[in-house]
PDB file of C-alpha atoms and ligand atoms in Angstrom:
ATOM      1  CA  UNK A 942       0.000   0.000   0.000  1.00  0.00           C
ATOM      2  CA  UNK A 943       1.340   3.407  -0.838  1.00  0.00           C
ATOM      3  CA  UNK A 944       1.482   6.038   1.877  1.00  0.00           C
ATOM      4  CA  UNK A 945      -0.618   9.153   2.307  1.00  0.00           C
ATOM      5  CA  UNK A 946       0.370  12.798   2.255  1.00  0.00           C
ATOM      6  CA  UNK A 947      -1.317  14.989   4.862  1.00  0.00           C
ATOM      7  CA  UNK A 948      -0.573  18.711   4.875  1.00  0.00           C
ATOM      8  CA  UNK A 949      -1.205  21.504   7.361  1.00  0.00           C
ATOM      9  CA  UNK A 950      -1.851  24.949   5.960  1.00  0.00           C
ATOM     10  CA  UNK A 951      -2.731  28.368   7.302  1.00  0.00           C
ATOM     11  CA  UNK A 952      -1.368  31.816   7.983  1.00  0.00           C
ATOM     12  CA  UNK A 953       1.229  32.976  10.455  1.00  0.00           C
ATOM     13  CA  UNK A 954       0.484  31.863  14.018  1.00  0.00           C
ATOM     14  CA  UNK A 955      -2.483  29.716  12.976  1.00  0.00           C
ATOM     15  CA  UNK A 956      -1.122  26.833  15.061  1.00  0.00           C
ATOM     16  CA  UNK A 957       0.269  24.560  12.332  1.00  0.00           C
ATOM     17  CA  UNK A 958       3.399  23.504  14.226  1.00  0.00           C
ATOM     18  CA  UNK A 959       1.432  23.005  17.440  1.00  0.00           C
ATOM     19  CA  UNK A 960      -1.208  20.900  15.691  1.00  0.00           C
ATOM     20  CA  UNK A 961       1.379  18.902  13.750  1.00  0.00           C
ATOM     21  CA  UNK A 962       2.797  17.389  16.925  1.00  0.00           C
ATOM     22  CA  UNK A 963      -0.676  16.233  17.975  1.00  0.00           C
ATOM     23  CA  UNK A 964      -1.488  14.761  14.573  1.00  0.00           C
ATOM     24  CA  UNK A 965       1.808  12.887  14.679  1.00  0.00           C
ATOM     25  CA  UNK A 966       0.813  11.326  18.025  1.00  0.00           C
ATOM     26  CA  UNK A 967      -2.690  10.482  16.834  1.00  0.00           C
ATOM     27  CA  UNK A 968      -1.387   8.742  13.730  1.00  0.00           C
ATOM     28  CA  UNK A 969       1.252   6.874  15.708  1.00  0.00           C
ATOM     29  CA  UNK A 970      -1.415   5.689  18.157  1.00  0.00           C
ATOM     30  CA  UNK A 971      -3.305   4.280  15.155  1.00  0.00           C
ATOM     31  CA  UNK A 972      -0.192   2.384  14.082  1.00  0.00           C
ATOM     32  CA  UNK A 973       0.914   4.837  11.407  1.00  0.00           C
ATOM     33  CA  UNK A 974       4.240   6.487  12.258  1.00  0.00           C
ATOM     34  CA  UNK A 975       4.441   9.450   9.877  1.00  0.00           C
ATOM     35  CA  UNK A 976       7.491  11.093   8.384  1.00  0.00           C
ATOM     36  CA  UNK A 977       7.454  14.781   9.324  1.00  0.00           C
ATOM     37  CA  UNK A 978       8.591  17.544   7.058  1.00  0.00           C
ATOM     38  CA  UNK A 979       8.117  21.251   6.523  1.00  0.00           C
ATOM     39  CA  UNK A 980       8.140  23.868   3.817  1.00  0.00           C
ATOM     40  CA  UNK A 981      10.024  25.657   2.628  1.00  0.00           C
ATOM     41  CA  UNK A 982      12.795  23.238   3.588  1.00  0.00           C
ATOM     42  CA  UNK A 983      12.807  19.600   4.560  1.00  0.00           C
ATOM     43  CA  UNK A 984      16.061  18.733   2.747  1.00  0.00           C
ATOM     44  CA  UNK A 985      19.533  20.180   3.230  1.00  0.00           C
ATOM     45  CA  UNK A 986      19.315  22.189   0.001  1.00  0.00           C
ATOM     46  CA  UNK A 987      15.742  23.150   0.859  1.00  0.00           C
ATOM     47  CA  UNK A 988      16.691  24.410   4.320  1.00  0.00           C
ATOM     48  CA  UNK A 989      19.397  26.596   2.723  1.00  0.00           C
ATOM     49  CA  UNK A 990      16.745  27.988   0.367  1.00  0.00           C
ATOM     50  CA  UNK A 991      14.480  28.546   3.391  1.00  0.00           C
ATOM     51  CA  UNK A 992      17.164  30.710   5.035  1.00  0.00           C
ATOM     52  CA  UNK A 993      17.342  32.789   1.900  1.00  0.00           C
ATOM     53  CA  UNK A 994      13.556  33.117   1.656  1.00  0.00           C
ATOM     54  CA  UNK A 995      12.989  34.127   5.260  1.00  0.00           C
ATOM     55  CA  UNK A 996      16.024  36.352   5.929  1.00  0.00           C
ATOM     56  CA  UNK A 997      14.849  39.987   6.197  1.00  0.00           C
ATOM     57  CA  UNK A 998      18.173  40.949   4.578  1.00  0.00           C
ATOM     58  CA  UNK A 999      16.635  39.883   1.231  1.00  0.00           C
ATOM     59  CA  UNK A1000      13.810  42.383   1.439  1.00  0.00           C
ATOM     60  CA  UNK A1001      14.276  43.163  -2.270  1.00  0.00           C
ATOM     61  CA  UNK A1002      13.536  39.624  -3.477  1.00  0.00           C
ATOM     62  CA  UNK A1003      11.077  39.955  -6.375  1.00  0.00           C
ATOM     63  CA  UNK A1004       7.855  37.925  -6.464  1.00  0.00           C
ATOM     64  CA  UNK A1005       9.126  35.799  -9.364  1.00  0.00           C
ATOM     65  CA  UNK A1006      12.296  34.836  -7.467  1.00  0.00           C
ATOM     66  CA  UNK A1007      10.281  34.051  -4.379  1.00  0.00           C
ATOM     67  CA  UNK A1008       7.940  31.770  -6.320  1.00  0.00           C
ATOM     68  CA  UNK A1009      10.788  29.943  -8.067  1.00  0.00           C
ATOM     69  CA  UNK A1010      12.757  29.507  -4.850  1.00  0.00           C
ATOM     70  CA  UNK A1011       9.685  28.042  -3.140  1.00  0.00           C
ATOM     71  CA  UNK A1012       9.367  25.544  -5.960  1.00  0.00           C
ATOM     72  CA  UNK A1013      13.107  24.861  -6.072  1.00  0.00           C
ATOM     73  CA  UNK A1014      12.914  23.749  -2.443  1.00  0.00           C
ATOM     74  CA  UNK A1015       9.687  21.819  -3.130  1.00  0.00           C
ATOM     75  CA  UNK A1016      11.095  20.040  -6.208  1.00  0.00           C
ATOM     76  CA  UNK A1017      13.933  18.736  -4.065  1.00  0.00           C
ATOM     77  CA  UNK A1018      11.640  17.788  -1.173  1.00  0.00           C
ATOM     78  CA  UNK A1019       9.260  15.849  -3.413  1.00  0.00           C
ATOM     79  CA  UNK A1020      12.035  13.861  -5.098  1.00  0.00           C
ATOM     80  CA  UNK A1021      14.400  13.366  -2.185  1.00  0.00           C
ATOM     81  CA  UNK A1022      11.913  12.789   0.641  1.00  0.00           C
ATOM     82  CA  UNK A1023       8.185  12.639  -0.055  1.00  0.00           C
ATOM     83  CA  UNK A1024       7.936  10.439  -3.167  1.00  0.00           C
ATOM     84  CA  UNK A1025      10.358   7.808  -1.837  1.00  0.00           C
ATOM     85  CA  UNK A1026       8.535   7.721   1.509  1.00  0.00           C
ATOM     86  CA  UNK A1027       5.094   7.384  -0.073  1.00  0.00           C
ATOM     87  CA  UNK A1028       6.453   4.720  -2.412  1.00  0.00           C
ATOM     88  CA  UNK A1029       7.672   2.744   0.589  1.00  0.00           C
ATOM     89  CA  UNK A1030       4.214   2.906   2.162  1.00  0.00           C
ATOM     90  CA  UNK A1031       5.119   5.599   4.673  1.00  0.00           C
ATOM     91  CA  UNK A1032       2.679   8.381   5.568  1.00  0.00           C
ATOM     92  CA  UNK A1033       4.035  11.920   5.332  1.00  0.00           C
ATOM     93  CA  UNK A1034       2.903  14.887   7.406  1.00  0.00           C
ATOM     94  CA  UNK A1035       4.020  18.257   6.089  1.00  0.00           C
ATOM     95  CA  UNK A1036       3.884  21.682   7.714  1.00  0.00           C
ATOM     96  CA  UNK A1037       2.791  23.479   4.487  1.00  0.00           C
ATOM     97  CA  UNK A1038       3.001  22.370   0.844  1.00  0.00           C
ATOM     98  CA  UNK A1039       1.969  23.654  -2.606  1.00  0.00           C
ATOM     99  CA  UNK A1040      -1.285  25.218  -1.365  1.00  0.00           C
ATOM    100  CA  UNK A1041       0.931  27.731   0.441  1.00  0.00           C
ATOM    101  CA  UNK A1042       2.329  28.891  -2.906  1.00  0.00           C
ATOM    102  CA  UNK A1043      -1.176  29.361  -4.289  1.00  0.00           C
ATOM    103  CA  UNK A1044      -2.017  31.396  -1.172  1.00  0.00           C
ATOM    104  CA  UNK A1045       1.212  33.397  -0.615  1.00  0.00           C
ATOM    105  CA  UNK A1046       2.788  33.760  -4.044  1.00  0.00           C
ATOM    106  CA  UNK A1047      -0.592  33.657  -5.835  1.00  0.00           C
ATOM    107  CA  UNK A1048      -3.005  35.469  -3.494  1.00  0.00           C
ATOM    108  CA  UNK A1049      -0.428  37.478  -1.567  1.00  0.00           C
ATOM    109  CA  UNK A1050       2.021  38.439  -4.342  1.00  0.00           C
ATOM    110  CA  UNK A1051      -0.342  38.274  -7.306  1.00  0.00           C
ATOM    111  CA  UNK A1052       1.616  35.692  -9.303  1.00  0.00           C
ATOM    112  CA  UNK A1053      -0.613  34.102 -11.983  1.00  0.00           C
ATOM    113  CA  UNK A1054      -2.406  30.975 -10.807  1.00  0.00           C
ATOM    114  CA  UNK A1055      -1.742  29.202 -14.157  1.00  0.00           C
ATOM    115  CA  UNK A1056       2.012  29.646 -13.663  1.00  0.00           C
ATOM    116  CA  UNK A1057       1.802  28.176 -10.182  1.00  0.00           C
ATOM    117  CA  UNK A1058      -0.286  25.294 -11.494  1.00  0.00           C
ATOM    118  CA  UNK A1059       2.377  24.669 -14.179  1.00  0.00           C
ATOM    119  CA  UNK A1060       5.078  24.602 -11.516  1.00  0.00           C
ATOM    120  CA  UNK A1061       2.987  22.224  -9.429  1.00  0.00           C
ATOM    121  CA  UNK A1062       2.771  19.984 -12.478  1.00  0.00           C
ATOM    122  CA  UNK A1063       6.456  19.758 -13.428  1.00  0.00           C
ATOM    123  CA  UNK A1064       8.506  21.017 -10.471  1.00  0.00           C
ATOM    124  CA  UNK A1065       6.402  19.325  -7.792  1.00  0.00           C
ATOM    125  CA  UNK A1066       5.867  16.247  -9.989  1.00  0.00           C
ATOM    126  CA  UNK A1067       2.087  16.723  -9.787  1.00  0.00           C
ATOM    127  CA  UNK A1068       2.084  15.530  -6.221  1.00  0.00           C
ATOM    128  CA  UNK A1069      -1.121  16.498  -4.386  1.00  0.00           C
ATOM    129  CA  UNK A1070      -1.935  15.910  -0.732  1.00  0.00           C
ATOM    130  CA  UNK A1071      -4.540  13.319   0.198  1.00  0.00           C
ATOM    131  CA  UNK A1072      -5.785  15.456   3.067  1.00  0.00           C
ATOM    132  CA  UNK A1073      -5.182  19.112   3.898  1.00  0.00           C
ATOM    133  CA  UNK A1074      -6.160  20.727   7.176  1.00  0.00           C
ATOM    134  CA  UNK A1075      -6.547  24.474   6.716  1.00  0.00           C
ATOM    135  CA  UNK A1076      -6.186  26.276  10.034  1.00  0.00           C
ATOM    136  CA  UNK A1077      -8.157  29.435   9.468  1.00  0.00           C
ATOM    137  CA  UNK A1078      -8.339  32.449  11.748  1.00  0.00           C
ATOM    138  CA  UNK A1079      -8.547  36.247  11.524  1.00  0.00           C
ATOM    139  CA  UNK A1080      -5.271  37.757  10.364  1.00  0.00           C
ATOM    140  CA  UNK A1081      -4.795  39.994  13.414  1.00  0.00           C
ATOM    141  CA  UNK A1082      -5.227  37.051  15.780  1.00  0.00           C
ATOM    142  CA  UNK A1083      -2.655  34.965  13.918  1.00  0.00           C
ATOM    143  CA  UNK A1084      -0.153  37.801  13.766  1.00  0.00           C
ATOM    144  CA  UNK A1085      -0.549  38.437  17.487  1.00  0.00           C
ATOM    145  CA  UNK A1086       0.272  34.779  18.200  1.00  0.00           C
ATOM    146  CA  UNK A1087       3.199  34.755  15.774  1.00  0.00           C
ATOM    147  CA  UNK A1088       4.476  38.070  17.149  1.00  0.00           C
ATOM    148  CA  UNK A1089       4.694  36.599  20.630  1.00  0.00           C
ATOM    149  CA  UNK A1090       6.981  33.919  19.197  1.00  0.00           C
ATOM    150  CA  UNK A1091       9.925  36.138  18.269  1.00  0.00           C
ATOM    151  CA  UNK A1092      11.371  38.393  15.587  1.00  0.00           C
ATOM    152  CA  UNK A1093       9.401  38.537  12.334  1.00  0.00           C
ATOM    153  CA  UNK A1094      10.957  36.853   9.293  1.00  0.00           C
ATOM    154  CA  UNK A1095      10.928  38.456   5.816  1.00  0.00           C
ATOM    155  CA  UNK A1096       7.441  37.228   4.975  1.00  0.00           C
ATOM    156  CA  UNK A1097       6.013  37.894   8.457  1.00  0.00           C
ATOM    157  CA  UNK A1098       7.110  41.518   7.982  1.00  0.00           C
ATOM    158  CA  UNK A1099       4.439  42.030   5.296  1.00  0.00           C
ATOM    159  CA  UNK A1100       1.457  44.327   5.867  1.00  0.00           C
ATOM    160  CA  UNK A1101      -1.983  43.143   7.006  1.00  0.00           C
ATOM    161  CA  UNK A1102      -3.518  43.459   3.502  1.00  0.00           C
ATOM    162  CA  UNK A1103      -0.990  40.900   2.204  1.00  0.00           C
ATOM    163  CA  UNK A1104      -2.096  38.406   4.858  1.00  0.00           C
ATOM    164  CA  UNK A1105      -5.763  39.143   4.116  1.00  0.00           C
ATOM    165  CA  UNK A1106      -5.154  38.164   0.482  1.00  0.00           C
ATOM    166  CA  UNK A1107      -3.332  35.019   1.636  1.00  0.00           C
ATOM    167  CA  UNK A1108      -6.265  34.071   3.858  1.00  0.00           C
ATOM    168  CA  UNK A1109      -8.799  34.728   1.100  1.00  0.00           C
ATOM    169  CA  UNK A1110      -6.823  32.588  -1.361  1.00  0.00           C
ATOM    170  CA  UNK A1111      -6.512  29.722   1.131  1.00  0.00           C
ATOM    171  CA  UNK A1112     -10.251  29.803   1.866  1.00  0.00           C
ATOM    172  CA  UNK A1113     -11.127  29.904  -1.819  1.00  0.00           C
ATOM    173  CA  UNK A1114      -8.938  26.874  -2.481  1.00  0.00           C
ATOM    174  CA  UNK A1115     -10.500  24.965   0.395  1.00  0.00           C
ATOM    175  CA  UNK A1116     -13.990  25.809  -0.879  1.00  0.00           C
ATOM    176  CA  UNK A1117     -13.077  24.682  -4.408  1.00  0.00           C
ATOM    177  CA  UNK A1118     -11.702  21.303  -3.249  1.00  0.00           C
ATOM    178  CA  UNK A1119     -13.954  20.212  -0.382  1.00  0.00           C
ATOM    179  CA  UNK A1120     -13.099  16.536  -0.787  1.00  0.00           C
ATOM    180  CA  UNK A1121      -9.441  17.190   0.088  1.00  0.00           C
ATOM    181  CA  UNK A1122      -9.635  20.130   2.507  1.00  0.00           C
ATOM    182  CA  UNK A1123     -10.953  20.298   6.036  1.00  0.00           C
ATOM    183  CA  UNK A1124     -11.433  23.845   7.240  1.00  0.00           C
ATOM    184  CA  UNK A1125     -10.543  24.157  10.914  1.00  0.00           C
ATOM    185  CA  UNK A1126     -11.610  27.180  12.968  1.00  0.00           C
ATOM    186  CA  UNK A1127      -8.200  27.990  14.451  1.00  0.00           C
ATOM    187  CA  UNK A1128      -9.433  31.053  16.336  1.00  0.00           C
ATOM    188  CA  UNK A1129     -10.749  28.798  19.093  1.00  0.00           C
ATOM    189  CA  UNK A1130      -8.850  27.771  22.226  1.00  0.00           C
ATOM    190  CA  UNK A1131      -6.264  25.102  21.467  1.00  0.00           C
ATOM    191  CA  UNK A1132      -8.305  22.294  23.067  1.00  0.00           C
ATOM    192  CA  UNK A1133     -11.233  22.977  20.706  1.00  0.00           C
ATOM    193  CA  UNK A1134      -8.920  23.226  17.684  1.00  0.00           C
ATOM    194  CA  UNK A1135      -7.317  19.912  18.582  1.00  0.00           C
ATOM    195  CA  UNK A1136     -10.733  18.294  18.931  1.00  0.00           C
ATOM    196  CA  UNK A1137     -11.733  19.361  15.401  1.00  0.00           C
ATOM    197  CA  UNK A1138      -8.374  18.210  14.058  1.00  0.00           C
ATOM    198  CA  UNK A1139      -8.621  14.837  15.799  1.00  0.00           C
ATOM    199  CA  UNK A1140     -12.073  14.255  14.309  1.00  0.00           C
ATOM    200  CA  UNK A1141     -10.811  15.056  10.801  1.00  0.00           C
ATOM    201  CA  UNK A1142      -7.811  12.742  11.178  1.00  0.00           C
ATOM    202  CA  UNK A1143      -9.960  10.010  12.645  1.00  0.00           C
ATOM    203  CA  UNK A1144     -12.365  10.160   9.702  1.00  0.00           C
ATOM    204  CA  UNK A1145      -9.430  10.081   7.280  1.00  0.00           C
ATOM    205  CA  UNK A1146      -7.921   7.047   9.036  1.00  0.00           C
ATOM    206  CA  UNK A1147     -11.281   5.265   8.875  1.00  0.00           C
ATOM    207  CA  UNK A1148     -11.426   5.578   5.125  1.00  0.00           C
ATOM    208  CA  UNK A1149      -7.695   4.973   4.533  1.00  0.00           C
ATOM    209  CA  UNK A1150      -6.854   1.965   6.664  1.00  0.00           C
ATOM    210  CA  UNK A1151      -8.068  -1.523   5.871  1.00  0.00           C
ATOM    211  CA  UNK A1152     -10.791  -2.548   8.294  1.00  0.00           C
TER     212      UNK A1152
HETATM  213  N1  ADP B1790      -5.661  27.655  19.433  1.00  0.00           N
HETATM  214  C1  ADP B1790      -4.698  28.381  19.993  1.00  0.00           C
HETATM  215  N2  ADP B1790      -4.989  29.317  20.927  1.00  0.00           N
HETATM  216  C2  ADP B1790      -4.041  30.079  21.467  1.00  0.00           C
HETATM  217  N3  ADP B1790      -2.710  30.011  21.173  1.00  0.00           N
HETATM  218  C3  ADP B1790      -2.353  29.107  20.244  1.00  0.00           C
HETATM  219  C4  ADP B1790      -3.303  28.255  19.598  1.00  0.00           C
HETATM  220  N4  ADP B1790      -2.629  27.472  18.706  1.00  0.00           N
HETATM  221  C5  ADP B1790      -1.338  27.824  18.793  1.00  0.00           C
HETATM  222  N5  ADP B1790      -1.143  28.789  19.721  1.00  0.00           N
HETATM  223  C6  ADP B1790       0.114  29.462  20.067  1.00  0.00           C
HETATM  224  O1  ADP B1790       0.348  30.411  19.032  1.00  0.00           O
HETATM  225  C7  ADP B1790       1.722  30.454  18.704  1.00  0.00           C
HETATM  226  C8  ADP B1790       1.898  30.104  17.222  1.00  0.00           C
HETATM  227  O2  ADP B1790       1.577  28.731  17.032  1.00  0.00           O
HETATM  228  P1  ADP B1790       2.369  27.860  15.950  1.00  0.00           P
HETATM  229  O3  ADP B1790       1.910  26.457  16.120  1.00  0.00           O
HETATM  230  O4  ADP B1790       3.811  28.149  16.037  1.00  0.00           O
HETATM  231  O5  ADP B1790       1.742  28.493  14.610  1.00  0.00           O
HETATM  232  P2  ADP B1790       2.247  28.337  13.098  1.00  0.00           P
HETATM  233  O6  ADP B1790       3.154  27.154  13.053  1.00  0.00           O
HETATM  234  O7  ADP B1790       0.977  28.141  12.330  1.00  0.00           O
HETATM  235  O8  ADP B1790       2.894  29.646  12.750  1.00  0.00           O
HETATM  236  C9  ADP B1790       2.416  29.469  19.629  1.00  0.00           C
HETATM  237  O9  ADP B1790       2.926  30.207  20.720  1.00  0.00           O
HETATM  238  C10 ADP B1790       1.306  28.542  20.069  1.00  0.00           C
HETATM  239  O10 ADP B1790       1.537  28.015  21.350  1.00  0.00           O
HETATM  240 MG1   MG B1791       5.070  26.917  12.406  1.00  0.00          MG
END
């Protein structure tokens, strides 16, 4: 049996990293020990690209460079880590994936959706997640949480209207692909968020694992 790719998406401070640890435990308890990865990054070349993407020193990076760097890291991650793992029957849990490019580089930076779809096709080897949890919350709330975490990276330094466009693009994508996405209300207290997440993962396990 080939593995499954589950991705966590959402804006800054939505709770992706927090939720990821819980999903990992839930899957492991069901006998599925997932491989964890994150974007941008997840390989040694990809983590070097991540540094470049997030360093506020590169404030002048143009939208085209940003998009191509995101996909350069993703191309490597898909071929070096995710495809081999899925092929070996391993489940993969990723903190962000291609939906983030549609939201940030598409919605946020205005890069054409068709170009991003082309990149998804050839650079990301047409790999699509089996399940995507979108942690959705008001921009100000997410930024307040992320702000408490430490210094803002290059992308976190954007203005609120950028993050509003990112949120709108994420929500539109989730609405257009309801069979793959589960929209989670991440504005709630963590315990309530985790309950919604656990229910979504449980339902996915039910339909994925042999009875
Ligand atoms: N539902 C929640 N309610 C309140 N605080 C939360 C919630 N989820 C996460 N946090 C806190 O918000 C901050 C950002 O969470 P994190 O998981 O790092 O978000 P992300 O990875 O999406 O940027 C962390 O300090 C985390 O403990
Ligand atoms: Mg995080």
